[in-house]
Coordinates of N, CA, C and O in Angstrom, one line a residue:
X1 N -48.8 -71.1 -12.6 CA -47.8 -70.4 -11.9 C -46.8 -69.9 -12.9 O -46.3 -70.6 -13.7
X2 N -46.5 -68.6 -12.7 CA -45.5 -68.0 -13.6 C -44.7 -66.9 -12.8 O -45.1 -66.5 -11.8
X3 N -43.6 -66.5 -13.4 CA -42.8 -65.4 -12.8 C -42.2 -64.6 -14.0 O -42.0 -65.1 -15.1
X4 N -41.8 -63.4 -13.7 CA -41.1 -62.6 -14.6 C -39.7 -62.4 -14.1 O -39.5 -61.9 -12.9
X5 N -38.7 -62.8 -14.8 CA -37.3 -62.8 -14.4 C -36.5 -61.8 -15.2 O -36.7 -61.7 -16.4
X6 N -35.6 -61.0 -14.6 CA -34.7 -60.1 -15.3 C -33.3 -60.7 -15.3 O -32.7 -61.0 -14.3
X7 N -32.8 -60.9 -16.5 CA -31.4 -61.3 -16.7 C -30.9 -60.9 -18.1 O -31.6 -60.8 -19.0
X8 N -29.6 -60.5 -18.1 CA -29.0 -60.0 -19.4 C -29.6 -58.7 -19.9 O -29.6 -58.5 -21.1
X9 N -30.2 -57.9 -19.0 CA -30.7 -56.6 -19.5 C -32.1 -56.8 -20.1 O -32.6 -55.8 -20.6
X10 N -32.7 -57.9 -20.0 CA -34.0 -58.2 -20.5 C -34.9 -58.8 -19.5 O -34.4 -59.3 -18.5
X11 N -36.2 -58.8 -19.8 CA -37.2 -59.5 -18.9 C -37.9 -60.6 -19.6 O -38.2 -60.5 -20.7
X12 N -38.1 -61.7 -18.9 CA -38.6 -62.9 -19.5 C -39.7 -63.5 -18.6 O -39.6 -63.5 -17.4
X13 N -40.9 -63.8 -19.2 CA -41.9 -64.5 -18.5 C -41.7 -66.0 -18.5 O -41.6 -66.6 -19.6
X14 N -41.6 -66.6 -17.4 CA -41.2 -68.1 -17.3 C -42.3 -68.8 -16.5 O -42.9 -68.3 -15.6
X15 N -42.4 -70.1 -16.9 CA -43.3 -71.0 -16.2 C -42.5 -72.3 -16.1 O -41.6 -72.6 -16.9
X16 N -43.0 -73.2 -15.3 CA -42.3 -74.5 -15.1 C -42.4 -75.3 -16.4 O -43.5 -75.4 -17.0
X17 N -41.3 -75.9 -16.8 CA -41.3 -76.7 -18.0 C -40.9 -75.9 -19.3 O -40.7 -76.6 -20.3
X18 N -40.8 -74.6 -19.2 CA -40.5 -73.8 -20.4 C -39.0 -74.0 -20.7 O -38.2 -74.1 -19.8
X19 N -38.7 -73.9 -22.0 CA -37.3 -73.8 -22.4 C -37.1 -72.5 -23.1 O -37.8 -72.2 -24.2
X20 N -36.3 -71.6 -22.6 CA -36.1 -70.3 -23.1 C -34.7 -70.0 -23.5 O -33.7 -70.6 -22.9
X21 N -34.5 -69.1 -24.4 CA -33.1 -68.6 -24.8 C -32.8 -67.3 -24.1 O -33.5 -66.3 -24.4
X22 N -31.9 -67.3 -23.3 CA -31.5 -66.1 -22.6 C -30.2 -65.6 -23.2 O -29.5 -66.3 -24.0
X23 N -29.8 -64.4 -22.9 CA -28.5 -63.9 -23.2 C -27.4 -64.8 -22.6 O -27.7 -65.4 -21.6
X24 N -26.2 -64.8 -23.2 CA -25.2 -65.7 -22.7 C -25.0 -65.7 -21.2 O -24.8 -64.6 -20.6
X25 N -25.1 -66.9 -20.6 CA -24.8 -67.1 -19.2 C -23.7 -68.1 -19.0 O -23.7 -69.1 -19.7
X26 N -22.7 -67.8 -18.2 CA -21.6 -68.7 -18.0 C -22.1 -70.0 -17.3 O -22.9 -70.0 -16.4
X27 N -21.6 -71.1 -17.8 CA -22.0 -72.4 -17.2 C -21.9 -73.5 -18.3 O -22.0 -73.2 -19.5
X28 N -21.8 -74.7 -17.8 CA -21.7 -75.9 -18.8 C -23.1 -76.4 -19.0 O -24.0 -76.2 -18.2
X29 N -23.3 -77.2 -20.1 CA -24.6 -77.8 -20.4 C -24.8 -78.9 -19.3 O -24.0 -79.7 -18.9
X30 N -26.0 -78.8 -18.7 CA -26.4 -79.8 -17.7 C -26.3 -79.2 -16.3 O -26.7 -79.8 -15.3
X31 N -25.6 -78.1 -16.1 CA -25.4 -77.5 -14.8 C -26.7 -76.7 -14.4 O -27.3 -76.1 -15.2
X32 N -27.0 -76.7 -13.1 CA -28.1 -76.0 -12.6 C -27.9 -74.5 -12.5 O -26.7 -74.1 -12.4
X33 N -28.9 -73.7 -12.6 CA -28.8 -72.3 -12.5 C -30.0 -71.7 -11.8 O -31.1 -72.3 -11.8
X34 N -29.8 -70.7 -11.0 CA -30.9 -70.1 -10.2 C -31.0 -68.6 -10.6 O -30.0 -67.9 -10.7
X35 N -32.2 -68.1 -10.7 CA -32.5 -66.7 -11.0 C -33.1 -66.1 -9.7 O -34.2 -66.5 -9.3
X36 N -32.4 -65.1 -9.1 CA -32.9 -64.5 -7.9 C -33.6 -63.2 -8.2 O -34.4 -62.7 -7.3
X37 N -33.4 -62.6 -9.3 CA -34.0 -61.3 -9.6 C -35.4 -61.5 -10.2 O -35.5 -61.4 -11.5
X38 N -36.4 -61.8 -9.4 CA -37.7 -62.0 -9.9 C -38.5 -60.8 -9.7 O -38.6 -60.2 -8.6
X39 N -39.1 -60.3 -10.7 CA -39.9 -59.0 -10.7 C -41.3 -59.2 -10.3 O -41.9 -58.4 -9.6
X40 N -42.0 -60.2 -10.9 CA -43.4 -60.5 -10.7 C -43.5 -62.0 -10.4 O -42.9 -62.8 -11.1
X41 N -44.4 -62.4 -9.5 CA -44.7 -63.8 -9.2 C -46.2 -64.0 -9.1 O -46.8 -63.2 -8.4
X42 N -46.7 -65.0 -9.7 CA -48.1 -65.3 -9.6 C -48.3 -66.8 -9.4 O -47.7 -67.6 -10.1
X43 N -49.1 -67.2 -8.5 CA -49.4 -68.6 -8.2 C -50.7 -69.0 -8.8 O -51.2 -70.1 -8.5
X44 N -51.4 -68.2 -9.6 CA -52.6 -68.5 -10.2 C -53.8 -67.7 -9.6 O -54.7 -67.4 -10.3
X45 N -53.7 -67.4 -8.3 CA -54.7 -66.6 -7.6 C -54.2 -65.3 -7.2 O -54.8 -64.2 -7.4
X46 N -53.0 -65.3 -6.6 CA -52.4 -64.0 -6.1 C -51.2 -63.6 -6.9 O -50.5 -64.5 -7.4
X47 N -51.0 -62.3 -7.1 CA -49.9 -61.8 -7.8 C -49.1 -60.9 -6.9 O -49.6 -60.0 -6.2
X48 N -47.8 -61.2 -6.9 CA -46.9 -60.3 -6.1 C -46.0 -59.6 -7.0 O -45.4 -60.1 -7.9
X49 N -46.0 -58.2 -6.9 CA -45.2 -57.4 -7.7 C -44.1 -56.8 -6.8 O -44.3 -56.2 -5.8
X50 N -42.8 -56.9 -7.2 CA -41.7 -56.5 -6.5 C -41.4 -55.0 -6.7 O -41.7 -54.4 -7.7
X51 N -40.6 -54.5 -5.7 CA -40.2 -53.1 -5.9 C -38.7 -53.0 -5.5 O -38.4 -52.6 -4.4
X52 N -37.8 -53.3 -6.3 CA -37.9 -53.8 -7.7 C -38.0 -55.3 -7.8 O -38.4 -55.8 -8.8
X53 N -37.7 -56.1 -6.7 CA -37.8 -57.6 -6.8 C -38.6 -58.1 -5.7 O -38.8 -57.5 -4.7
X54 N -39.1 -59.3 -6.0 CA -40.0 -60.0 -5.0 C -39.0 -60.8 -4.1 O -38.2 -61.6 -4.6
X55 N -39.2 -60.6 -2.8 CA -38.3 -61.3 -1.8 C -38.8 -62.8 -1.6 O -40.0 -63.0 -1.5
X56 N -37.9 -63.7 -1.5 CA -38.2 -65.1 -1.2 C -38.6 -65.9 -2.3 O -39.1 -67.0 -2.1
X57 N -38.5 -65.4 -3.6 CA -38.9 -66.2 -4.7 C -37.7 -66.4 -5.6 O -36.9 -65.5 -5.9
X58 N -37.4 -67.7 -5.9 CA -36.3 -68.1 -6.8 C -36.8 -69.0 -7.9 O -37.6 -69.9 -7.6
X59 N -36.2 -68.8 -9.1 CA -36.5 -69.6 -10.2 C -35.3 -70.5 -10.5 O -34.2 -70.0 -10.6
X60 N -35.5 -71.8 -10.5 CA -34.5 -72.8 -10.7 C -34.6 -73.4 -12.1 O -35.7 -73.8 -12.5
X61 N -33.5 -73.6 -12.7 CA -33.5 -74.2 -14.0 C -32.2 -75.0 -14.3 O -31.4 -75.1 -13.4
X62 N -32.1 -75.5 -15.5 CA -31.0 -76.3 -15.9 C -30.6 -75.8 -17.3 O -31.4 -75.6 -18.2
X63 N -29.3 -75.7 -17.5 CA -28.8 -75.2 -18.8 C -28.9 -76.4 -19.8 O -28.4 -77.5 -19.6
X64 N -29.6 -76.2 -20.9 CA -29.8 -77.2 -21.9 C -28.8 -77.1 -23.1 O -28.3 -78.1 -23.6
X65 N -28.5 -75.9 -23.5 CA -27.6 -75.7 -24.6 C -26.9 -74.3 -24.5 O -27.4 -73.4 -24.0
X66 N -25.7 -74.3 -25.1 CA -25.0 -73.0 -25.3 C -24.7 -72.9 -26.8 O -24.3 -73.9 -27.4
X67 N -25.0 -71.8 -27.4 CA -24.8 -71.7 -28.8 C -24.8 -70.3 -29.3 O -24.8 -69.3 -28.5
X68 N -24.9 -70.2 -30.6 CA -25.0 -68.9 -31.3 C -26.3 -68.9 -32.2 O -26.6 -69.9 -32.8
X69 N -27.0 -67.8 -32.2 CA -28.2 -67.7 -33.0 C -27.8 -67.5 -34.5 O -26.6 -67.4 -34.9
X70 N -28.8 -67.3 -35.4 CA -28.6 -67.1 -36.8 C -27.8 -65.9 -37.1 O -27.9 -64.9 -36.3
X71 N -27.0 -65.9 -38.1 CA -26.2 -64.7 -38.5 C -27.1 -63.6 -39.1 O -28.0 -63.8 -39.9
X72 N -26.8 -62.4 -38.6 CA -27.5 -61.2 -39.2 C -26.4 -60.4 -39.9 O -25.2 -60.4 -39.5
X73 N -26.8 -59.8 -41.0 CA -25.8 -59.0 -41.8 C -26.0 -57.5 -41.5 O -27.2 -57.0 -41.5
X74 N -24.9 -56.8 -41.2 CA -24.9 -55.4 -41.0 C -24.3 -54.8 -42.2 O -23.1 -55.0 -42.4
X75 N -25.0 -54.0 -43.0 CA -24.5 -53.5 -44.2 C -24.7 -52.0 -44.2 O -25.8 -51.4 -44.1
X76 N -23.5 -51.3 -44.2 CA -23.5 -49.8 -44.3 C -23.2 -49.4 -45.7 O -22.4 -50.0 -46.4
X77 N -23.9 -48.3 -46.1 CA -23.8 -47.9 -47.5 C -24.1 -46.4 -47.6 O -25.0 -45.9 -47.0
X78 N -23.2 -45.7 -48.3 CA -23.5 -44.3 -48.6 C -23.4 -44.1 -50.1 O -22.4 -44.4 -50.8
X79 N -24.5 -43.6 -50.6 CA -24.6 -43.5 -52.1 C -23.6 -42.4 -52.6 O -23.3 -41.4 -52.0
X80 N -23.1 -42.7 -53.8 CA -22.2 -41.8 -54.6 C -20.9 -41.6 -53.9 O -20.2 -40.7 -54.3
X81 N -20.6 -42.3 -52.8 CA -19.3 -42.1 -52.1 C -18.4 -43.3 -52.1 O -17.3 -43.2 -51.5
X82 N -18.8 -44.3 -52.8 CA -18.0 -45.6 -52.8 C -17.7 -46.1 -51.4 O -16.6 -46.6 -51.1
X83 N -18.7 -46.0 -50.6 CA -18.6 -46.5 -49.2 C -19.5 -47.6 -49.0 O -20.7 -47.5 -49.0
X84 N -19.0 -48.8 -48.7 CA -19.8 -50.0 -48.4 C -19.0 -50.8 -47.3 O -17.8 -51.0 -47.5
X85 N -19.7 -51.2 -46.3 CA -19.1 -52.1 -45.3 C -20.1 -53.2 -45.0 O -21.3 -53.0 -44.7
X86 N -19.7 -54.4 -45.1 CA -20.5 -55.6 -44.8 C -19.9 -56.3 -43.6 O -18.7 -56.7 -43.6
X87 N -20.7 -56.6 -42.6 CA -20.3 -57.3 -41.4 C -21.4 -58.2 -40.9 O -22.5 -57.9 -41.0
X88 N -21.0 -59.4 -40.4 CA -21.9 -60.4 -39.9 C -21.8 -60.4 -38.4 O -20.8 -60.1 -37.8
X89 N -22.9 -60.9 -37.7 CA -22.9 -61.0 -36.3 C -23.8 -62.2 -35.9 O -24.9 -62.3 -36.4
X90 N -23.3 -63.0 -34.9 CA -24.0 -64.1 -34.4 C -24.1 -63.9 -32.9 O -23.0 -63.9 -32.2
X91 N -25.2 -63.7 -32.3 CA -25.4 -63.4 -30.9 C -25.4 -64.7 -30.1 O -26.1 -65.6 -30.4
X92 N -24.5 -64.8 -29.1 CA -24.5 -66.0 -28.3 C -25.7 -66.1 -27.3 O -26.2 -65.1 -26.9
X93 N -26.1 -67.3 -27.1 CA -27.3 -67.5 -26.2 C -27.1 -68.7 -25.3 O -26.2 -69.5 -25.6
X94 N -27.9 -68.8 -24.3 CA -28.0 -70.0 -23.4 C -29.4 -70.4 -23.3 O -30.3 -69.6 -22.9
X95 N -29.7 -71.7 -23.7 CA -31.0 -72.2 -23.6 C -31.1 -72.9 -22.2 O -30.3 -73.7 -21.8
X96 N -32.2 -72.5 -21.4 CA -32.4 -72.9 -20.1 C -33.8 -73.5 -20.0 O -34.8 -72.9 -20.4
X97 N -33.9 -74.7 -19.3 CA -35.2 -75.3 -19.0 C -35.5 -75.0 -17.6 O -34.8 -75.2 -16.7
X98 N -36.7 -74.4 -17.4 CA -37.2 -74.0 -16.1 C -37.7 -75.2 -15.3 O -38.7 -75.9 -15.8
X99 N -37.1 -75.6 -14.2 CA -37.5 -76.8 -13.5 C -38.6 -76.5 -12.4 O -39.6 -77.1 -12.4
X100 N -38.4 -75.4 -11.6 CA -39.4 -75.1 -10.6 C -39.2 -73.7 -10.2 O -38.2 -73.0 -10.4
X101 N -40.3 -73.2 -9.6 CA -40.4 -71.8 -9.1 C -40.6 -71.9 -7.6 O -41.7 -72.4 -7.2
X102 N -39.7 -71.5 -6.8 CA -39.8 -71.6 -5.3 C -40.3 -70.3 -4.8 O -39.7 -69.3 -5.0
X103 N -41.4 -70.4 -3.9 CA -41.9 -69.2 -3.3 C -41.9 -69.4 -1.8 O -42.0 -70.4 -1.3

């Protein structure tokens, strides 16, 4: 059984027991979370595709961690112009464990 969930401007394929990193979602560690925007749902035999979402399907999970990913460096450079800019960025994330998919 799996589902495709849209959150944070991205789409994620989730199954029960998975731990995924989503874009930052407000909430404390250990608090429950529910995703209502389910695009595709499959129970192993039948596949339901939403237009745009599947009605009556909800994905329930629990927040495992809140954090920041590894630092990436943004370096701008123009040759022969003495122009250099160095900037770092750490994208915040929320780790969620998928408990169950209700259909």
